[in-house]
Amino acid sequence: MLNRLKIYLITIIIISLFLSGCSSKTPSPKANEPKETESSIVDNHSNDGRTVVGISMPDELLERWNRDGSYLKDQFEKNGCDVIVKFANNLIDTQIGDLRKMIAEGADILVITAVDGAALSSVLEEARAANVKIIAYDRLIMNTDAVDYYVSFDNYMVGVLQAEYIIDSLDLDSSQDSENIEFVTGDPVDNNARFFYKGAYDTLKPYIDNGKLIVPSTQTGFYETSTAQWSTDIAQQRLQIILNSYYPKGTRLDAVLCANDSTALGAAKALESNYLGTNTVILTGQDGDIANIYNIINGIQSMTVYKALQEESIVTVSLGMSILSGRNPTSDLIDESKWDFECSYNIKDYNNGTKVVPSYLLNPITITAENIEKELFDTGYYSRNSAGLIYAAD
Ligand code: BGC
């Protein structure tokens, strides 16, 4: 009797081991997913035939990453994928842990905005070993050949647009006066920050060299002007110190080149509390966060560089779905997609230290009080509710 029971139990165990091994190896496509080819969905995942997309965003506190996260999630889900979204609170270890979990949960593709572009090499090796495809979203991931594609805006151009706005507003090409400027740049571990800085600095340098622009603090380098974690508070504190030290008794400050909207909020607070001059100081930004849109309308911030996140996510999802269907997209993705916005395919400029990463790049635009209605509201990127409150479109 005991022997018979033993044989019965052993048989059950063998059958169930056999069945579970089968189900983890042969995912079956859902009706509304693109047909998977051999190279698309990996065979070492145990995701029961689901197509899993992992989205790793750097920080939940900054408005834009919430929007990016939800646009990407919605669109991948509409394409039949299961989506995991994680925010890393700007912490490198949290992001690495998030990525490990997503690989373990059977992610077929990871869309990553790196907290620190240079800190993901080893976790991405693990992803590569599990045959997970990687899209660097908005920020390039450095020093690894495991990153397959990069989707972003022309980051150098963001800085150029900020600098050109300052040059035009201060009439630097025709005026004989010298103007005072300070720099508040981005997070040094974000690869984009250097591109923004370089675009701005290259454009402003001739005017610094010919004396039309003066930097009283003498702080013009990338590191000395940088803002850890793009923090509003850190930007505010640094500019307060500069104002107290170099702009006593109302010395005039004409412009602050702020790399993005979170730093521009800090600069605006510092000007409000510690600037003794009476002129309106030109203040640049980037993103079009709601608080900054109000500041532009109210004349507190002069401009922002707007990057249409919906479009960045549309390109990313099309790219992701194309990769998942087993293709190796190139410029043909742009030709076939027929988007109603411009996007270029770049295979020369985004070298991550290990390889040139094929990139899809979108165009940023300058937003000022003059064109904000036309560019942001008439286009439907933003709306006002019945109480007049501004919100970003879904
Ligand atoms: C993004 C900006 C953003 C900044 C802070 C950059 O990598 O390109 O849009 O303002 O990070 O999160």
mmCIF file of C-alpha atoms and ligand atoms in Angstrom:
data_model
loop_
_atom_site.group_PDB
_atom_site.id
_atom_site.type_symbol
_atom_site.label_atom_id
_atom_site.label_comp_id
_atom_site.label_asym_id
_atom_site.label_seq_id
_atom_site.Cartn_x
_atom_site.Cartn_y
_atom_site.Cartn_z
ATOM 1 C CA MET A 1 0.000 0.000 0.000
ATOM 2 C CA LEU A 2 2.791 2.360 1.091
ATOM 3 C CA ASN A 3 4.792 1.494 -2.033
ATOM 4 C CA ARG A 4 1.809 2.141 -4.287
ATOM 5 C CA LEU A 5 1.296 5.550 -2.650
ATOM 6 C CA LYS A 6 5.005 6.376 -3.168
ATOM 7 C CA ILE A 7 4.841 5.477 -6.877
ATOM 8 C CA TYR A 8 1.669 7.545 -7.243
ATOM 9 C CA LEU A 9 3.267 10.597 -5.589
ATOM 10 C CA ILE A 10 6.478 10.323 -7.635
ATOM 11 C CA THR A 11 4.421 10.078 -10.847
ATOM 12 C CA ILE A 12 2.459 13.236 -9.930
ATOM 13 C CA ILE A 13 5.683 15.148 -9.165
ATOM 14 C CA ILE A 14 7.275 14.094 -12.475
ATOM 15 C CA ILE A 15 4.177 15.121 -14.471
ATOM 16 C CA SER A 16 3.856 18.488 -12.755
ATOM 17 C CA LEU A 17 7.600 19.255 -13.203
ATOM 18 C CA PHE A 18 7.258 18.426 -16.887
ATOM 19 C CA LEU A 19 4.193 20.644 -17.306
ATOM 20 C CA SER A 20 5.667 23.680 -15.489
ATOM 21 C CA GLY A 21 8.851 23.423 -17.598
ATOM 22 C CA CYS A 22 6.763 23.546 -20.780
ATOM 23 C CA SER A 23 4.660 26.513 -19.809
ATOM 24 C CA SER A 24 7.625 28.727 -18.990
ATOM 25 C CA LYS A 25 9.298 28.037 -22.314
ATOM 26 C CA THR A 26 6.532 28.521 -24.800
ATOM 27 C CA PRO A 27 4.738 31.838 -24.482
ATOM 28 C CA SER A 28 1.765 32.055 -26.804
ATOM 29 C CA PRO A 29 1.014 35.434 -28.362
ATOM 30 C CA LYS A 30 -2.146 37.323 -27.469
ATOM 31 C CA ALA A 31 -4.474 38.119 -30.337
ATOM 32 C CA ASN A 32 -3.798 41.864 -30.299
ATOM 33 C CA GLU A 33 -0.029 41.657 -29.960
ATOM 34 C CA PRO A 34 2.348 41.784 -32.873
ATOM 35 C CA LYS A 35 3.320 38.300 -33.962
ATOM 36 C CA GLU A 36 6.452 37.247 -32.117
ATOM 37 C CA THR A 37 9.343 35.857 -34.039
ATOM 38 C CA GLU A 38 12.099 33.671 -32.641
ATOM 39 C CA SER A 39 14.367 36.577 -31.769
ATOM 40 C CA SER A 40 11.699 38.694 -30.109
ATOM 41 C CA ILE A 41 10.467 37.135 -26.884
ATOM 42 C CA VAL A 42 13.141 35.452 -24.851
ATOM 43 C CA ASP A 43 12.994 31.802 -23.910
ATOM 44 C CA ASN A 44 14.385 32.115 -20.388
ATOM 45 C CA HIS A 45 11.443 34.081 -19.020
ATOM 46 C CA SER A 46 8.685 32.493 -17.047
ATOM 47 C CA ASN A 47 5.998 35.009 -17.966
ATOM 48 C CA ASP A 48 3.380 32.549 -19.187
ATOM 49 C CA GLY A 49 3.139 33.938 -22.659
ATOM 50 C CA ARG A 50 2.686 37.538 -21.579
ATOM 51 C CA THR A 51 4.716 40.304 -23.139
ATOM 52 C CA VAL A 52 6.132 42.236 -20.207
ATOM 53 C CA VAL A 53 7.447 45.800 -20.431
ATOM 54 C CA GLY A 54 9.402 47.255 -17.505
ATOM 55 C CA ILE A 55 9.511 51.039 -17.197
ATOM 56 C CA SER A 56 12.046 52.518 -14.793
ATOM 57 C CA MET A 57 11.655 56.251 -14.155
ATOM 58 C CA PRO A 58 14.096 58.266 -12.049
ATOM 59 C CA ASP A 59 11.885 60.268 -9.756
ATOM 60 C CA GLU A 60 8.229 60.591 -8.869
ATOM 61 C CA LEU A 61 8.560 64.101 -7.447
ATOM 62 C CA LEU A 62 9.312 65.771 -10.750
ATOM 63 C CA GLU A 63 6.137 66.350 -12.731
ATOM 64 C CA ARG A 64 7.415 65.162 -16.067
ATOM 65 C CA TRP A 65 8.427 61.614 -15.063
ATOM 66 C CA ASN A 66 4.912 60.936 -13.773
ATOM 67 C CA ARG A 67 3.528 61.954 -17.124
ATOM 68 C CA ASP A 68 6.149 59.965 -19.056
ATOM 69 C CA GLY A 69 5.434 56.930 -16.867
ATOM 70 C CA SER A 70 1.698 57.042 -17.431
ATOM 71 C CA TYR A 71 1.851 57.829 -21.178
ATOM 72 C CA LEU A 72 4.222 54.905 -21.704
ATOM 73 C CA LYS A 73 2.160 52.551 -19.537
ATOM 74 C CA ASP A 74 -1.141 53.385 -21.259
ATOM 75 C CA GLN A 75 0.238 52.963 -24.742
ATOM 76 C CA PHE A 76 2.109 49.724 -24.096
ATOM 77 C CA GLU A 77 -1.043 48.354 -22.448
ATOM 78 C CA LYS A 78 -3.112 49.358 -25.480
ATOM 79 C CA ASN A 79 -0.692 47.216 -27.487
ATOM 80 C CA GLY A 80 -1.497 44.217 -25.288
ATOM 81 C CA CYS A 81 1.574 44.305 -23.027
ATOM 82 C CA ASP A 82 1.733 43.841 -19.266
ATOM 83 C CA VAL A 83 3.509 46.875 -17.865
ATOM 84 C CA ILE A 84 5.482 47.356 -14.656
ATOM 85 C CA VAL A 85 6.329 50.993 -13.772
ATOM 86 C CA LYS A 86 8.793 51.856 -11.007
ATOM 87 C CA PHE A 87 10.126 55.185 -9.739
ATOM 88 C CA ALA A 88 13.565 55.235 -8.145
ATOM 89 C CA ASN A 89 13.346 58.351 -5.911
ATOM 90 C CA ASN A 90 16.534 59.529 -7.600
ATOM 91 C CA LEU A 91 18.449 56.711 -5.859
ATOM 92 C CA ILE A 92 20.861 54.630 -7.905
ATOM 93 C CA ASP A 93 20.546 51.502 -5.741
ATOM 94 C CA THR A 94 16.749 51.683 -5.814
ATOM 95 C CA GLN A 95 16.827 51.845 -9.592
ATOM 96 C CA ILE A 96 19.225 48.899 -9.850
ATOM 97 C CA GLY A 97 16.956 46.915 -7.482
ATOM 98 C CA ASP A 98 13.876 47.875 -9.561
ATOM 99 C CA LEU A 99 15.582 46.681 -12.741
ATOM 100 C CA ARG A 100 16.628 43.369 -11.151
ATOM 101 C CA LYS A 101 13.026 42.786 -10.048
ATOM 102 C CA MET A 102 11.683 43.550 -13.502
ATOM 103 C CA ILE A 103 14.170 41.153 -15.112
ATOM 104 C CA ALA A 104 13.136 38.486 -12.592
ATOM 105 C CA GLU A 105 9.462 39.171 -13.339
ATOM 106 C CA GLY A 106 10.097 38.282 -16.954
ATOM 107 C CA ALA A 107 10.474 41.688 -18.626
ATOM 108 C CA ASP A 108 11.002 41.320 -22.367
ATOM 109 C CA ILE A 109 11.990 44.942 -22.772
ATOM 110 C CA LEU A 110 13.102 47.657 -20.350
ATOM 111 C CA VAL A 111 12.522 51.359 -20.914
ATOM 112 C CA ILE A 112 14.933 53.161 -18.606
ATOM 113 C CA THR A 113 15.555 56.784 -17.662
ATOM 114 C CA ALA A 114 18.764 56.427 -15.678
ATOM 115 C CA VAL A 115 19.222 58.232 -12.362
ATOM 116 C CA ASP A 116 22.958 57.992 -13.000
ATOM 117 C CA GLY A 117 23.821 57.253 -16.611
ATOM 118 C CA ALA A 118 27.093 55.553 -15.659
ATOM 119 C CA ALA A 119 25.824 53.269 -12.884
ATOM 120 C CA LEU A 120 23.824 50.652 -14.758
ATOM 121 C CA SER A 121 26.508 48.705 -16.639
ATOM 122 C CA SER A 122 26.422 45.618 -14.470
ATOM 123 C CA VAL A 123 22.626 45.284 -14.092
ATOM 124 C CA LEU A 124 22.304 45.767 -17.838
ATOM 125 C CA GLU A 125 24.756 42.897 -18.348
ATOM 126 C CA GLU A 126 22.298 40.762 -16.369
ATOM 127 C CA ALA A 127 19.481 42.030 -18.582
ATOM 128 C CA ARG A 128 21.454 41.197 -21.680
ATOM 129 C CA ALA A 129 22.206 37.699 -20.385
ATOM 130 C CA ALA A 130 18.439 37.240 -20.007
ATOM 131 C CA ASN A 131 18.005 38.552 -23.584
ATOM 132 C CA VAL A 132 16.055 41.609 -22.422
ATOM 133 C CA LYS A 133 16.052 44.521 -24.890
ATOM 134 C CA ILE A 134 16.915 47.970 -23.560
ATOM 135 C CA ILE A 135 15.659 51.395 -24.635
ATOM 136 C CA ALA A 136 17.336 54.380 -22.941
ATOM 137 C CA TYR A 137 14.504 56.858 -22.522
ATOM 138 C CA ASP A 138 15.347 60.561 -22.552
ATOM 139 C CA ARG A 139 18.752 60.056 -20.859
ATOM 140 C CA LEU A 140 21.532 58.078 -22.510
ATOM 141 C CA ILE A 141 22.884 55.111 -20.532
ATOM 142 C CA MET A 142 26.663 55.179 -20.540
ATOM 143 C CA ASN A 143 29.495 52.645 -20.724
ATOM 144 C CA THR A 144 27.603 49.563 -21.796
ATOM 145 C CA ASP A 145 26.892 47.868 -25.079
ATOM 146 C CA ALA A 146 23.708 46.384 -23.609
ATOM 147 C CA VAL A 147 21.640 49.442 -24.526
ATOM 148 C CA ASP A 148 19.908 48.872 -27.868
ATOM 149 C CA TYR A 149 18.324 52.260 -28.649
ATOM 150 C CA TYR A 150 17.972 55.794 -27.339
ATOM 151 C CA VAL A 151 14.858 57.985 -27.636
ATOM 152 C CA SER A 152 15.133 61.629 -26.667
ATOM 153 C CA PHE A 153 15.018 65.220 -27.781
ATOM 154 C CA ASP A 154 17.898 67.051 -29.349
ATOM 155 C CA ASN A 155 19.453 67.862 -25.976
ATOM 156 C CA TYR A 156 22.194 70.148 -27.303
ATOM 157 C CA MET A 157 19.465 72.174 -29.031
ATOM 158 C CA VAL A 158 17.651 72.648 -25.689
ATOM 159 C CA GLY A 159 20.667 74.615 -24.421
ATOM 160 C CA VAL A 160 20.987 76.511 -27.703
ATOM 161 C CA LEU A 161 17.343 77.634 -27.479
ATOM 162 C CA GLN A 162 17.810 78.858 -23.899
ATOM 163 C CA ALA A 163 20.950 80.791 -24.861
ATOM 164 C CA GLU A 164 19.404 82.268 -28.009
ATOM 165 C CA TYR A 165 16.481 83.526 -25.968
ATOM 166 C CA ILE A 166 18.912 85.364 -23.664
ATOM 167 C CA ILE A 167 20.890 86.786 -26.600
ATOM 168 C CA ASP A 168 17.715 88.113 -28.262
ATOM 169 C CA SER A 169 16.101 89.455 -25.100
ATOM 170 C CA LEU A 170 19.224 91.338 -24.063
ATOM 171 C CA ASP A 171 19.747 92.475 -27.646
ATOM 172 C CA LEU A 172 23.386 91.408 -27.365
ATOM 173 C CA ASP A 173 24.074 91.681 -31.085
ATOM 174 C CA SER A 174 23.310 95.383 -31.340
ATOM 175 C CA SER A 175 23.533 96.822 -27.836
ATOM 176 C CA GLN A 176 26.822 98.290 -26.597
ATOM 177 C CA ASP A 177 26.050 97.498 -22.938
ATOM 178 C CA SER A 178 27.463 94.701 -20.845
ATOM 179 C CA GLU A 179 24.956 92.463 -19.064
ATOM 180 C CA ASN A 180 25.374 90.263 -15.998
ATOM 181 C CA ILE A 181 24.490 86.579 -16.138
ATOM 182 C CA GLU A 182 24.699 83.535 -13.849
ATOM 183 C CA PHE A 183 24.434 79.834 -14.643
ATOM 184 C CA VAL A 184 22.339 77.191 -12.859
ATOM 185 C CA THR A 185 22.951 73.915 -14.661
ATOM 186 C CA GLY A 186 21.681 70.360 -14.164
ATOM 187 C CA ASP A 187 22.564 67.181 -12.336
ATOM 188 C CA PRO A 188 26.152 66.147 -13.157
ATOM 189 C CA VAL A 189 25.283 62.432 -13.196
ATOM 190 C CA ASP A 190 22.566 62.985 -15.818
ATOM 191 C CA ASN A 191 24.208 62.717 -19.211
ATOM 192 C CA ASN A 192 21.668 65.169 -20.661
ATOM 193 C CA ALA A 193 22.761 67.933 -18.302
ATOM 194 C CA ARG A 194 26.125 68.177 -20.025
ATOM 195 C CA PHE A 195 24.449 68.443 -23.453
ATOM 196 C CA PHE A 196 22.123 71.216 -22.233
ATOM 197 C CA TYR A 197 25.094 73.047 -20.712
ATOM 198 C CA LYS A 198 27.247 72.647 -23.803
ATOM 199 C CA GLY A 199 24.511 73.865 -26.151
ATOM 200 C CA ALA A 200 23.977 76.932 -23.976
ATOM 201 C CA TYR A 201 27.606 77.658 -23.220
ATOM 202 C CA ASP A 202 28.850 77.240 -26.794
ATOM 203 C CA THR A 203 26.185 79.725 -27.888
ATOM 204 C CA LEU A 204 26.883 82.279 -25.133
ATOM 205 C CA LYS A 205 30.682 81.999 -25.092
ATOM 206 C CA PRO A 206 31.378 84.501 -27.894
ATOM 207 C CA TYR A 207 29.478 87.126 -25.883
ATOM 208 C CA ILE A 208 31.353 86.247 -22.702
ATOM 209 C CA ASP A 209 34.612 86.470 -24.648
ATOM 210 C CA ASN A 210 33.795 89.881 -26.131
ATOM 211 C CA GLY A 211 32.648 91.292 -22.790
ATOM 212 C CA LYS A 212 28.955 91.716 -23.659
ATOM 213 C CA LEU A 213 28.155 89.130 -20.995
ATOM 214 C CA ILE A 214 29.833 89.239 -17.612
ATOM 215 C CA VAL A 215 29.573 86.492 -14.988
ATOM 216 C CA PRO A 216 30.221 88.292 -11.661
ATOM 217 C CA SER A 217 30.516 85.023 -9.702
ATOM 218 C CA THR A 218 33.014 83.780 -12.329
ATOM 219 C CA GLN A 219 31.265 80.386 -12.060
ATOM 220 C CA THR A 220 30.870 79.185 -15.623
ATOM 221 C CA GLY A 221 32.075 75.557 -15.615
ATOM 222 C CA PHE A 222 29.662 72.642 -15.747
ATOM 223 C CA TYR A 223 30.478 71.145 -12.336
ATOM 224 C CA GLU A 224 30.696 74.383 -10.386
ATOM 225 C CA THR A 225 27.309 75.503 -11.733
ATOM 226 C CA SER A 226 25.621 72.085 -11.503
ATOM 227 C CA THR A 227 22.593 71.221 -9.343
ATOM 228 C CA ALA A 228 22.579 67.784 -7.686
ATOM 229 C CA GLN A 229 19.396 65.826 -8.477
ATOM 230 C CA TRP A 230 17.995 68.853 -10.327
ATOM 231 C CA SER A 231 16.813 69.987 -6.896
ATOM 232 C CA THR A 232 14.781 73.195 -6.583
ATOM 233 C CA ASP A 233 16.135 73.745 -3.050
ATOM 234 C CA ILE A 234 19.771 73.287 -4.036
ATOM 235 C CA ALA A 235 19.347 75.671 -6.999
ATOM 236 C CA GLN A 236 17.700 78.213 -4.709
ATOM 237 C CA GLN A 237 20.428 77.985 -2.055
ATOM 238 C CA ARG A 238 23.261 78.319 -4.567
ATOM 239 C CA LEU A 239 21.738 81.377 -6.230
ATOM 240 C CA GLN A 240 21.009 82.956 -2.836
ATOM 241 C CA ILE A 241 24.685 82.626 -1.941
ATOM 242 C CA ILE A 242 25.699 84.128 -5.284
ATOM 243 C CA LEU A 243 23.270 87.040 -4.869
ATOM 244 C CA ASN A 244 24.490 87.752 -1.349
ATOM 245 C CA SER A 245 28.150 87.534 -2.350
ATOM 246 C CA TYR A 246 28.293 89.156 -5.789
ATOM 247 C CA TYR A 247 25.201 91.361 -6.080
ATOM 248 C CA PRO A 248 25.292 93.521 -2.957
ATOM 249 C CA LYS A 249 23.454 96.835 -2.823
ATOM 250 C CA GLY A 250 21.377 96.138 -5.900
ATOM 251 C CA THR A 251 24.103 95.266 -8.448
ATOM 252 C CA ARG A 252 22.101 94.477 -11.528
ATOM 253 C CA LEU A 253 21.607 90.852 -12.603
ATOM 254 C CA ASP A 254 20.199 90.545 -16.118
ATOM 255 C CA ALA A 255 19.771 86.824 -16.724
ATOM 256 C CA VAL A 256 19.970 83.432 -15.078
ATOM 257 C CA LEU A 257 20.480 80.515 -17.426
ATOM 258 C CA CYS A 258 18.548 77.738 -15.683
ATOM 259 C CA ALA A 259 18.805 74.322 -17.264
ATOM 260 C CA ASN A 260 15.253 73.186 -16.478
ATOM 261 C CA ASP A 261 12.028 74.115 -14.747
ATOM 262 C CA SER A 262 12.788 72.598 -11.344
ATOM 263 C CA THR A 263 15.986 74.659 -11.104
ATOM 264 C CA ALA A 264 14.141 77.711 -12.494
ATOM 265 C CA LEU A 265 11.644 77.450 -9.618
ATOM 266 C CA GLY A 266 14.560 77.575 -7.168
ATOM 267 C CA ALA A 267 16.128 80.524 -8.978
ATOM 268 C CA ALA A 268 12.814 82.405 -8.965
ATOM 269 C CA LYS A 269 12.535 81.918 -5.183
ATOM 270 C CA ALA A 270 16.119 83.092 -4.658
ATOM 271 C CA LEU A 271 15.485 86.208 -6.744
ATOM 272 C CA GLU A 272 12.326 86.921 -4.810
ATOM 273 C CA SER A 273 14.025 86.639 -1.429
ATOM 274 C CA ASN A 274 17.586 87.830 -2.044
ATOM 275 C CA TYR A 275 17.777 90.041 -5.129
ATOM 276 C CA LEU A 276 17.875 93.752 -4.370
ATOM 277 C CA GLY A 277 17.614 95.044 -7.959
ATOM 278 C CA THR A 278 14.304 96.227 -9.424
ATOM 279 C CA ASN A 279 14.538 94.890 -12.993
ATOM 280 C CA THR A 280 12.875 91.685 -14.168
ATOM 281 C CA VAL A 281 15.646 89.112 -14.441
ATOM 282 C CA ILE A 282 15.497 86.861 -17.504
ATOM 283 C CA LEU A 283 15.008 83.283 -16.367
ATOM 284 C CA THR A 284 15.140 80.257 -18.662
ATOM 285 C CA GLY A 285 13.782 76.749 -18.080
ATOM 286 C CA GLN A 286 12.869 73.478 -19.705
ATOM 287 C CA ASP A 287 9.910 71.073 -19.574
ATOM 288 C CA GLY A 288 6.763 73.181 -19.233
ATOM 289 C CA ASP A 289 5.877 72.013 -15.716
ATOM 290 C CA ILE A 290 2.563 73.469 -14.587
ATOM 291 C CA ALA A 291 4.093 75.686 -11.865
ATOM 292 C CA ASN A 292 6.443 77.148 -14.462
ATOM 293 C CA ILE A 293 3.643 77.690 -16.971
ATOM 294 C CA TYR A 294 1.962 79.850 -14.311
ATOM 295 C CA ASN A 295 5.270 81.633 -13.703
ATOM 296 C CA ILE A 296 5.602 82.394 -17.421
ATOM 297 C CA ILE A 297 2.043 83.711 -17.619
ATOM 298 C CA ASN A 298 2.696 85.801 -14.495
ATOM 299 C CA GLY A 299 6.004 87.196 -15.797
ATOM 300 C CA ILE A 300 8.185 85.455 -13.184
ATOM 301 C CA GLN A 301 9.909 83.079 -15.615
ATOM 302 C CA SER A 302 10.758 84.263 -19.140
ATOM 303 C CA MET A 303 10.729 81.050 -21.143
ATOM 304 C CA THR A 304 10.781 77.300 -21.043
ATOM 305 C CA VAL A 305 11.893 74.755 -23.600
ATOM 306 C CA TYR A 306 8.970 72.463 -24.182
ATOM 307 C CA LYS A 307 9.475 68.822 -25.074
ATOM 308 C CA ALA A 308 6.271 67.016 -26.040
ATOM 309 C CA LEU A 309 6.338 63.963 -23.784
ATOM 310 C CA GLN A 310 3.395 62.356 -25.582
ATOM 311 C CA GLU A 311 5.504 62.304 -28.742
ATOM 312 C CA GLU A 312 8.550 60.927 -26.949
ATOM 313 C CA SER A 313 6.415 58.091 -25.618
ATOM 314 C CA ILE A 314 4.719 57.447 -28.987
ATOM 315 C CA VAL A 315 8.152 56.965 -30.583
ATOM 316 C CA THR A 316 9.283 54.743 -27.694
ATOM 317 C CA VAL A 317 6.213 52.517 -27.816
ATOM 318 C CA SER A 318 6.392 52.151 -31.621
ATOM 319 C CA LEU A 319 10.070 51.314 -31.296
ATOM 320 C CA GLY A 320 9.414 48.872 -28.448
ATOM 321 C CA MET A 321 6.643 47.075 -30.325
ATOM 322 C CA SER A 322 8.803 46.859 -33.417
ATOM 323 C CA ILE A 323 11.686 45.336 -31.405
ATOM 324 C CA LEU A 324 9.275 42.906 -29.723
ATOM 325 C CA SER A 325 8.085 41.766 -33.121
ATOM 326 C CA GLY A 326 11.642 40.713 -33.881
ATOM 327 C CA ARG A 327 12.718 43.598 -36.086
ATOM 328 C CA ASN A 328 15.800 45.787 -35.854
ATOM 329 C CA PRO A 329 14.256 49.174 -36.590
ATOM 330 C CA THR A 330 16.244 51.963 -38.238
ATOM 331 C CA SER A 331 15.033 55.112 -40.009
ATOM 332 C CA ASP A 332 12.361 52.877 -41.559
ATOM 333 C CA LEU A 333 10.406 53.143 -38.289
ATOM 334 C CA ILE A 334 9.977 56.890 -38.951
ATOM 335 C CA ASP A 335 9.036 56.378 -42.611
ATOM 336 C CA GLU A 336 6.448 53.735 -41.768
ATOM 337 C CA SER A 337 4.951 55.386 -38.699
ATOM 338 C CA LYS A 338 3.893 58.586 -40.471
ATOM 339 C CA TRP A 339 3.809 60.572 -37.232
ATOM 340 C CA ASP A 340 2.464 64.089 -37.479
ATOM 341 C CA PHE A 341 5.579 65.431 -35.752
ATOM 342 C CA GLU A 342 9.227 65.501 -36.741
ATOM 343 C CA CYS A 343 11.644 62.845 -35.597
ATOM 344 C CA SER A 344 15.134 62.089 -36.855
ATOM 345 C CA TYR A 345 17.201 58.928 -36.738
ATOM 346 C CA ASN A 346 20.778 59.544 -35.615
ATOM 347 C CA ILE A 347 23.581 57.006 -35.736
ATOM 348 C CA LYS A 348 26.561 59.258 -35.105
ATOM 349 C CA ASP A 349 26.155 61.645 -32.164
ATOM 350 C CA TYR A 350 25.219 59.553 -29.137
ATOM 351 C CA ASN A 351 28.341 57.628 -28.213
ATOM 352 C CA ASN A 352 27.929 56.173 -24.736
ATOM 353 C CA GLY A 353 31.621 55.403 -24.276
ATOM 354 C CA THR A 354 31.227 51.847 -25.541
ATOM 355 C CA LYS A 355 29.246 52.263 -28.725
ATOM 356 C CA VAL A 356 27.251 54.757 -30.738
ATOM 357 C CA VAL A 357 23.666 54.128 -29.723
ATOM 358 C CA PRO A 358 21.096 54.400 -32.545
ATOM 359 C CA SER A 359 18.879 57.302 -31.540
ATOM 360 C CA TYR A 360 15.471 58.728 -32.360
ATOM 361 C CA LEU A 361 15.448 62.462 -31.672
ATOM 362 C CA LEU A 362 12.578 64.928 -31.426
ATOM 363 C CA ASN A 363 12.594 68.710 -31.637
ATOM 364 C CA PRO A 364 12.253 70.939 -28.564
ATOM 365 C CA ILE A 365 10.498 74.319 -28.891
ATOM 366 C CA THR A 366 10.806 77.668 -27.138
ATOM 367 C CA ILE A 367 7.772 78.771 -25.132
ATOM 368 C CA THR A 368 7.324 82.375 -23.986
ATOM 369 C CA ALA A 369 4.401 84.458 -22.739
ATOM 370 C CA GLU A 370 3.861 85.477 -26.381
ATOM 371 C CA ASN A 371 3.456 82.041 -27.937
ATOM 372 C CA ILE A 372 2.233 79.963 -24.986
ATOM 373 C CA GLU A 373 -1.448 80.046 -26.030
ATOM 374 C CA LYS A 374 -0.712 79.012 -29.580
ATOM 375 C CA GLU A 375 1.952 76.381 -28.864
ATOM 376 C CA LEU A 376 0.683 74.767 -25.677
ATOM 377 C CA PHE A 377 -3.054 75.433 -25.397
ATOM 378 C CA ASP A 378 -4.260 75.604 -29.014
ATOM 379 C CA THR A 379 -2.300 72.414 -29.710
ATOM 380 C CA GLY A 380 -4.073 70.656 -26.820
ATOM 381 C CA TYR A 381 -0.935 69.828 -24.814
ATOM 382 C CA TYR A 382 -2.460 71.793 -21.939
ATOM 383 C CA SER A 383 -6.015 72.841 -21.115
ATOM 384 C CA ARG A 384 -7.842 74.913 -18.545
ATOM 385 C CA ASN A 385 -10.716 73.522 -16.530
ATOM 386 C CA SER A 386 -13.908 75.453 -15.812
ATOM 387 C CA ALA A 387 -12.233 77.162 -12.839
ATOM 388 C CA GLY A 388 -9.369 78.272 -15.117
ATOM 389 C CA LEU A 389 -6.837 75.868 -13.617
ATOM 390 C CA ILE A 390 -4.221 74.598 -16.032
ATOM 391 C CA TYR A 391 -3.677 70.882 -16.484
ATOM 392 C CA ALA A 392 -1.673 68.740 -18.906
ATOM 393 C CA ALA A 393 -3.585 66.620 -21.403
ATOM 394 C CA ASP A 394 -3.706 62.830 -20.807
HETATM 395 C C1 BGC B 1 15.367 65.722 -18.683
HETATM 396 C C2 BGC B 1 14.692 67.010 -18.343
HETATM 397 C C3 BGC B 1 14.384 67.070 -16.858
HETATM 398 C C4 BGC B 1 15.610 66.719 -16.030
HETATM 399 C C5 BGC B 1 15.286 66.609 -14.554
HETATM 400 C C6 BGC B 1 16.595 65.545 -17.806
HETATM 401 O O1 BGC B 1 17.263 64.384 -18.109
HETATM 402 O O2 BGC B 1 15.723 65.691 -20.049
HETATM 403 O O3 BGC B 1 13.516 67.121 -19.110
HETATM 404 O O4 BGC B 1 13.971 68.356 -16.509
HETATM 405 O O5 BGC B 1 16.160 65.506 -16.448
HETATM 406 O O6 BGC B 1 14.542 65.504 -14.257
#
